[in-house]
Amino acid sequence: MTDHAIDRLLPSEATPSGYVLRMSRPRFWFYLAGPVIVGVAYAADAPSELFGPLAVALFAYFLVPANVFLYGVNDVFDADIDEANPKKDDREVRYQGDRLVPVLVVLTGGASILFLPTLPTAGAVAMVGFLLLAIEYSAPPLRFKTTPLLDSLSNGLYVLPGVVAYAAVAGKAPPLAAVAGGWLWAMGMHTFSAIPDIEPDREAGIETTATLLGESRTYAYCAACWLAAAAVFGTVHPFFAAVLGVYPVFVAGIVVADVAVDRAYWWFPALNTAAGMVLTLAALWVMLYA
């Protein structure tokens, strides 16, 4: 589905529901919900566990409410910076001080706490970690996004929904190498997404890993993160290395073909969805036929 098709499906930005949905970045909903699917698929021992009440509830939470929470915090605390960000001109929206947004941030963030009594320790720790990192990435006093390297490191938060889901179904944490590999993958994804913001961030006086390295060295940093992710995840099984190995090849292709980064950035939802689908189908194959 194209970006324009997505925009046509959403309510108008002028309506409260339309604004909130657009603020939640529908193109990126599966960045949080996708790891839930993968986590459940690898934790489940039987098809019935794929659709257990807790697994379904976690998917529903991380599909929309968690995105409203994550991006709502981001937009509230980045309102001044976003005035100069061209991404907000068409594909995203600017926070204009609507009081509904902080209320929804509190409600959707608070909803994550309701899961804690239902989760084993590993899942509860991962959920609390998601909540804290989602807040402190954008909000004072830590505001990780304004500190080079910490902005990248903190974005491992995108892997935590998968940890929560795996623990919810399996009753234990996933393999540490899988978490570490996923974390490195998320670091590369985040830093690549910061490349189009280099100039707006510099104009606003914001320091990030991307503004520190500059565009060409940030490409190299992202490729290094993805290579490391493939190597670490590959210790769990070589298949995972093969899937994640697509990412450094992809970024190399972008550089060689001289594709504009603000264009390539919008290709990643499709790439990530495809990678997640391959990982999930492999897990289902093993469950059903191994």
PDB file of N, CA and C in Angstrom, residues 137-187:
ATOM      1  N   TYR A 137      13.429   8.848  26.096  1.00  0.00           N
ATOM      2  CA  TYR A 137      14.029   9.152  24.803  1.00  0.00           C
ATOM      3  C   TYR A 137      13.749  10.605  24.427  1.00  0.00           C
ATOM      4  N   SER A 138      12.551  11.078  24.732  1.00  0.00           N
ATOM      5  CA  SER A 138      12.156  12.431  24.336  1.00  0.00           C
ATOM      6  C   SER A 138      12.043  13.410  25.488  1.00  0.00           C
ATOM      7  N   ALA A 139      11.703  12.929  26.673  1.00  0.00           N
ATOM      8  CA  ALA A 139      11.359  13.825  27.777  1.00  0.00           C
ATOM      9  C   ALA A 139      12.545  14.078  28.702  1.00  0.00           C
ATOM     10  N   PRO A 140      12.579  15.255  29.331  1.00  0.00           N
ATOM     11  CA  PRO A 140      13.575  15.503  30.380  1.00  0.00           C
ATOM     12  C   PRO A 140      13.283  14.578  31.562  1.00  0.00           C
ATOM     13  N   PRO A 141      14.264  14.291  32.420  1.00  0.00           N
ATOM     14  CA  PRO A 141      15.588  14.933  32.435  1.00  0.00           C
ATOM     15  C   PRO A 141      16.622  14.258  31.547  1.00  0.00           C
ATOM     16  N   LEU A 142      16.396  13.026  31.118  1.00  0.00           N
ATOM     17  CA  LEU A 142      17.439  12.318  30.376  1.00  0.00           C
ATOM     18  C   LEU A 142      17.443  12.679  28.893  1.00  0.00           C
ATOM     19  N   ARG A 143      16.283  12.711  28.280  1.00  0.00           N
ATOM     20  CA  ARG A 143      16.130  13.098  26.869  1.00  0.00           C
ATOM     21  C   ARG A 143      17.267  12.519  26.012  1.00  0.00           C
ATOM     22  N   PHE A 144      17.276  11.207  25.927  1.00  0.00           N
ATOM     23  CA  PHE A 144      18.348  10.492  25.234  1.00  0.00           C
ATOM     24  C   PHE A 144      18.548  10.970  23.802  1.00  0.00           C
ATOM     25  N   LYS A 145      17.498  11.430  23.163  1.00  0.00           N
ATOM     26  CA  LYS A 145      17.592  11.771  21.751  1.00  0.00           C
ATOM     27  C   LYS A 145      18.540  12.930  21.478  1.00  0.00           C
ATOM     28  N   THR A 146      18.927  13.665  22.501  1.00  0.00           N
ATOM     29  CA  THR A 146      19.832  14.797  22.313  1.00  0.00           C
ATOM     30  C   THR A 146      21.262  14.458  22.706  1.00  0.00           C
ATOM     31  N   THR A 147      21.553  13.176  22.928  1.00  0.00           N
ATOM     32  CA  THR A 147      22.906  12.751  23.303  1.00  0.00           C
ATOM     33  C   THR A 147      23.399  11.716  22.305  1.00  0.00           C
ATOM     34  N   PRO A 148      24.416  12.054  21.504  1.00  0.00           N
ATOM     35  CA  PRO A 148      24.922  11.086  20.534  1.00  0.00           C
ATOM     36  C   PRO A 148      25.264   9.749  21.176  1.00  0.00           C
ATOM     37  N   LEU A 149      24.980   8.685  20.466  1.00  0.00           N
ATOM     38  CA  LEU A 149      25.145   7.288  20.834  1.00  0.00           C
ATOM     39  C   LEU A 149      24.059   6.823  21.804  1.00  0.00           C
ATOM     40  N   LEU A 150      23.736   7.616  22.819  1.00  0.00           N
ATOM     41  CA  LEU A 150      22.638   7.220  23.699  1.00  0.00           C
ATOM     42  C   LEU A 150      21.305   7.257  22.962  1.00  0.00           C
ATOM     43  N   ASP A 151      21.170   8.158  22.002  1.00  0.00           N
ATOM     44  CA  ASP A 151      19.933   8.198  21.216  1.00  0.00           C
ATOM     45  C   ASP A 151      19.771   6.885  20.446  1.00  0.00           C
ATOM     46  N   SER A 152      20.876   6.396  19.904  1.00  0.00           N
ATOM     47  CA  SER A 152      20.850   5.130  19.174  1.00  0.00           C
ATOM     48  C   SER A 152      20.638   3.951  20.116  1.00  0.00           C
ATOM     49  N   LEU A 153      21.410   3.899  21.181  1.00  0.00           N
ATOM     50  CA  LEU A 153      21.339   2.786  22.124  1.00  0.00           C
ATOM     51  C   LEU A 153      19.955   2.650  22.741  1.00  0.00           C
ATOM     52  N   SER A 154      19.335   3.760  23.094  1.00  0.00           N
ATOM     53  CA  SER A 154      18.034   3.717  23.768  1.00  0.00           C
ATOM     54  C   SER A 154      16.925   3.193  22.867  1.00  0.00           C
ATOM     55  N   ASN A 155      17.146   3.215  21.552  1.00  0.00           N
ATOM     56  CA  ASN A 155      16.088   2.776  20.645  1.00  0.00           C
ATOM     57  C   ASN A 155      16.001   1.275  20.492  1.00  0.00           C
ATOM     58  N   GLY A 156      16.787   0.553  21.286  1.00  0.00           N
ATOM     59  CA  GLY A 156      16.526  -0.872  21.421  1.00  0.00           C
ATOM     60  C   GLY A 156      15.139  -1.133  21.974  1.00  0.00           C
ATOM     61  N   LEU A 157      14.474  -0.082  22.418  1.00  0.00           N
ATOM     62  CA  LEU A 157      13.119  -0.219  22.971  1.00  0.00           C
ATOM     63  C   LEU A 157      12.173  -0.898  21.981  1.00  0.00           C
ATOM     64  N   TYR A 158      12.462  -0.781  20.678  1.00  0.00           N
ATOM     65  CA  TYR A 158      11.574  -1.391  19.689  1.00  0.00           C
ATOM     66  C   TYR A 158      11.605  -2.921  19.737  1.00  0.00           C
ATOM     67  N   VAL A 159      12.625  -3.491  20.359  1.00  0.00           N
ATOM     68  CA  VAL A 159      12.710  -4.942  20.485  1.00  0.00           C
ATOM     69  C   VAL A 159      11.935  -5.435  21.708  1.00  0.00           C
ATOM     70  N   LEU A 160      11.734  -4.568  22.678  1.00  0.00           N
ATOM     71  CA  LEU A 160      11.143  -4.990  23.947  1.00  0.00           C
ATOM     72  C   LEU A 160       9.722  -5.539  23.823  1.00  0.00           C
ATOM     73  N   PRO A 161       8.874  -5.048  22.912  1.00  0.00           N
ATOM     74  CA  PRO A 161       7.569  -5.709  22.760  1.00  0.00           C
ATOM     75  C   PRO A 161       7.696  -7.193  22.413  1.00  0.00           C
ATOM     76  N   GLY A 162       8.719  -7.525  21.610  1.00  0.00           N
ATOM     77  CA  GLY A 162       8.949  -8.936  21.288  1.00  0.00           C
ATOM     78  C   GLY A 162       9.373  -9.740  22.501  1.00  0.00           C
ATOM     79  N   VAL A 163      10.181  -9.135  23.375  1.00  0.00           N
ATOM     80  CA  VAL A 163      10.601  -9.793  24.607  1.00  0.00           C
ATOM     81  C   VAL A 163       9.386 -10.021  25.510  1.00  0.00           C
ATOM     82  N   VAL A 164       8.546  -8.995  25.616  1.00  0.00           N
ATOM     83  CA  VAL A 164       7.330  -9.110  26.430  1.00  0.00           C
ATOM     84  C   VAL A 164       6.459 -10.260  25.923  1.00  0.00           C
ATOM     85  N   ALA A 165       6.243 -10.306  24.609  1.00  0.00           N
ATOM     86  CA  ALA A 165       5.358 -11.318  24.031  1.00  0.00           C
ATOM     87  C   ALA A 165       5.941 -12.719  24.173  1.00  0.00           C
ATOM     88  N   TYR A 166       7.234 -12.858  23.921  1.00  0.00           N
ATOM     89  CA  TYR A 166       7.875 -14.166  24.058  1.00  0.00           C
ATOM     90  C   TYR A 166       7.741 -14.664  25.495  1.00  0.00           C
ATOM     91  N   ALA A 167       8.041 -13.797  26.446  1.00  0.00           N
ATOM     92  CA  ALA A 167       7.955 -14.186  27.850  1.00  0.00           C
ATOM     93  C   ALA A 167       6.521 -14.523  28.249  1.00  0.00           C
ATOM     94  N   ALA A 168       5.555 -13.785  27.699  1.00  0.00           N
ATOM     95  CA  ALA A 168       4.154 -14.029  28.042  1.00  0.00           C
ATOM     96  C   ALA A 168       3.717 -15.428  27.632  1.00  0.00           C
ATOM     97  N   VAL A 169       4.231 -15.898  26.493  1.00  0.00           N
ATOM     98  CA  VAL A 169       3.826 -17.209  25.989  1.00  0.00           C
ATOM     99  C   VAL A 169       4.713 -18.330  26.535  1.00  0.00           C
ATOM    100  N   ALA A 170       6.027 -18.090  26.566  1.00  0.00           N
ATOM    101  CA  ALA A 170       6.967 -19.140  26.972  1.00  0.00           C
ATOM    102  C   ALA A 170       7.194 -19.187  28.474  1.00  0.00           C
ATOM    103  N   GLY A 171       6.878 -18.093  29.168  1.00  0.00           N
ATOM    104  CA  GLY A 171       7.090 -18.046  30.610  1.00  0.00           C
ATOM    105  C   GLY A 171       8.517 -17.755  31.001  1.00  0.00           C
ATOM    106  N   LYS A 172       9.350 -17.392  30.039  1.00  0.00           N
ATOM    107  CA  LYS A 172      10.753 -17.086  30.308  1.00  0.00           C
ATOM    108  C   LYS A 172      11.254 -16.112  29.250  1.00  0.00           C
ATOM    109  N   ALA A 173      12.427 -15.549  29.471  1.00  0.00           N
ATOM    110  CA  ALA A 173      13.001 -14.602  28.526  1.00  0.00           C
ATOM    111  C   ALA A 173      13.502 -15.323  27.277  1.00  0.00           C
ATOM    112  N   PRO A 174      13.520 -14.649  26.123  1.00  0.00           N
ATOM    113  CA  PRO A 174      14.117 -15.245  24.925  1.00  0.00           C
ATOM    114  C   PRO A 174      15.629 -15.334  25.077  1.00  0.00           C
ATOM    115  N   PRO A 175      16.315 -16.046  24.192  1.00  0.00           N
ATOM    116  CA  PRO A 175      17.779 -16.126  24.274  1.00  0.00           C
ATOM    117  C   PRO A 175      18.409 -14.734  24.268  1.00  0.00           C
ATOM    118  N   LEU A 176      19.407 -14.539  25.114  1.00  0.00           N
ATOM    119  CA  LEU A 176      20.057 -13.238  25.230  1.00  0.00           C
ATOM    120  C   LEU A 176      20.636 -12.780  23.899  1.00  0.00           C
ATOM    121  N   ALA A 177      21.197 -13.704  23.129  1.00  0.00           N
ATOM    122  CA  ALA A 177      21.766 -13.331  21.832  1.00  0.00           C
ATOM    123  C   ALA A 177      20.694 -12.812  20.884  1.00  0.00           C
ATOM    124  N   ALA A 178      19.482 -13.346  20.976  1.00  0.00           N
ATOM    125  CA  ALA A 178      18.394 -12.864  20.132  1.00  0.00           C
ATOM    126  C   ALA A 178      18.016 -11.439  20.509  1.00  0.00           C
ATOM    127  N   VAL A 179      17.971 -11.163  21.815  1.00  0.00           N
ATOM    128  CA  VAL A 179      17.653  -9.808  22.279  1.00  0.00           C
ATOM    129  C   VAL A 179      18.754  -8.839  21.866  1.00  0.00           C
ATOM    130  N   ALA A 180      20.016  -9.246  22.057  1.00  0.00           N
ATOM    131  CA  ALA A 180      21.138  -8.381  21.693  1.00  0.00           C
ATOM    132  C   ALA A 180      21.172  -8.116  20.193  1.00  0.00           C
ATOM    133  N   GLY A 181      20.934  -9.151  19.390  1.00  0.00           N
ATOM    134  CA  GLY A 181      20.901  -8.974  17.945  1.00  0.00           C
ATOM    135  C   GLY A 181      19.779  -8.052  17.514  1.00  0.00           C
ATOM    136  N   GLY A 182      18.602  -8.234  18.100  1.00  0.00           N
ATOM    137  CA  GLY A 182      17.481  -7.352  17.799  1.00  0.00           C
ATOM    138  C   GLY A 182      17.745  -5.921  18.224  1.00  0.00           C
ATOM    139  N   TRP A 183      18.430  -5.774  19.364  1.00  0.00           N
ATOM    140  CA  TRP A 183      18.746  -4.431  19.869  1.00  0.00           C
ATOM    141  C   TRP A 183      19.674  -3.704  18.896  1.00  0.00           C
ATOM    142  N   LEU A 184      20.682  -4.404  18.406  1.00  0.00           N
ATOM    143  CA  LEU A 184      21.607  -3.814  17.433  1.00  0.00           C
ATOM    144  C   LEU A 184      20.880  -3.456  16.137  1.00  0.00           C
ATOM    145  N   TRP A 185      19.966  -4.318  15.715  1.00  0.00           N
ATOM    146  CA  TRP A 185      19.160  -4.008  14.531  1.00  0.00           C
ATOM    147  C   TRP A 185      18.387  -2.716  14.736  1.00  0.00           C
ATOM    148  N   ALA A 186      17.741  -2.565  15.899  1.00  0.00           N
ATOM    149  CA  ALA A 186      16.954  -1.365  16.185  1.00  0.00           C
ATOM    150  C   ALA A 186      17.843  -0.119  16.243  1.00  0.00           C
ATOM    151  N   MET A 187      19.054  -0.265  16.751  1.00  0.00           N
ATOM    152  CA  MET A 187      19.973   0.872  16.780  1.00  0.00           C
ATOM    153  C   MET A 187      20.283   1.355  15.363  1.00  0.00           C
TER     154      MET A 187
END
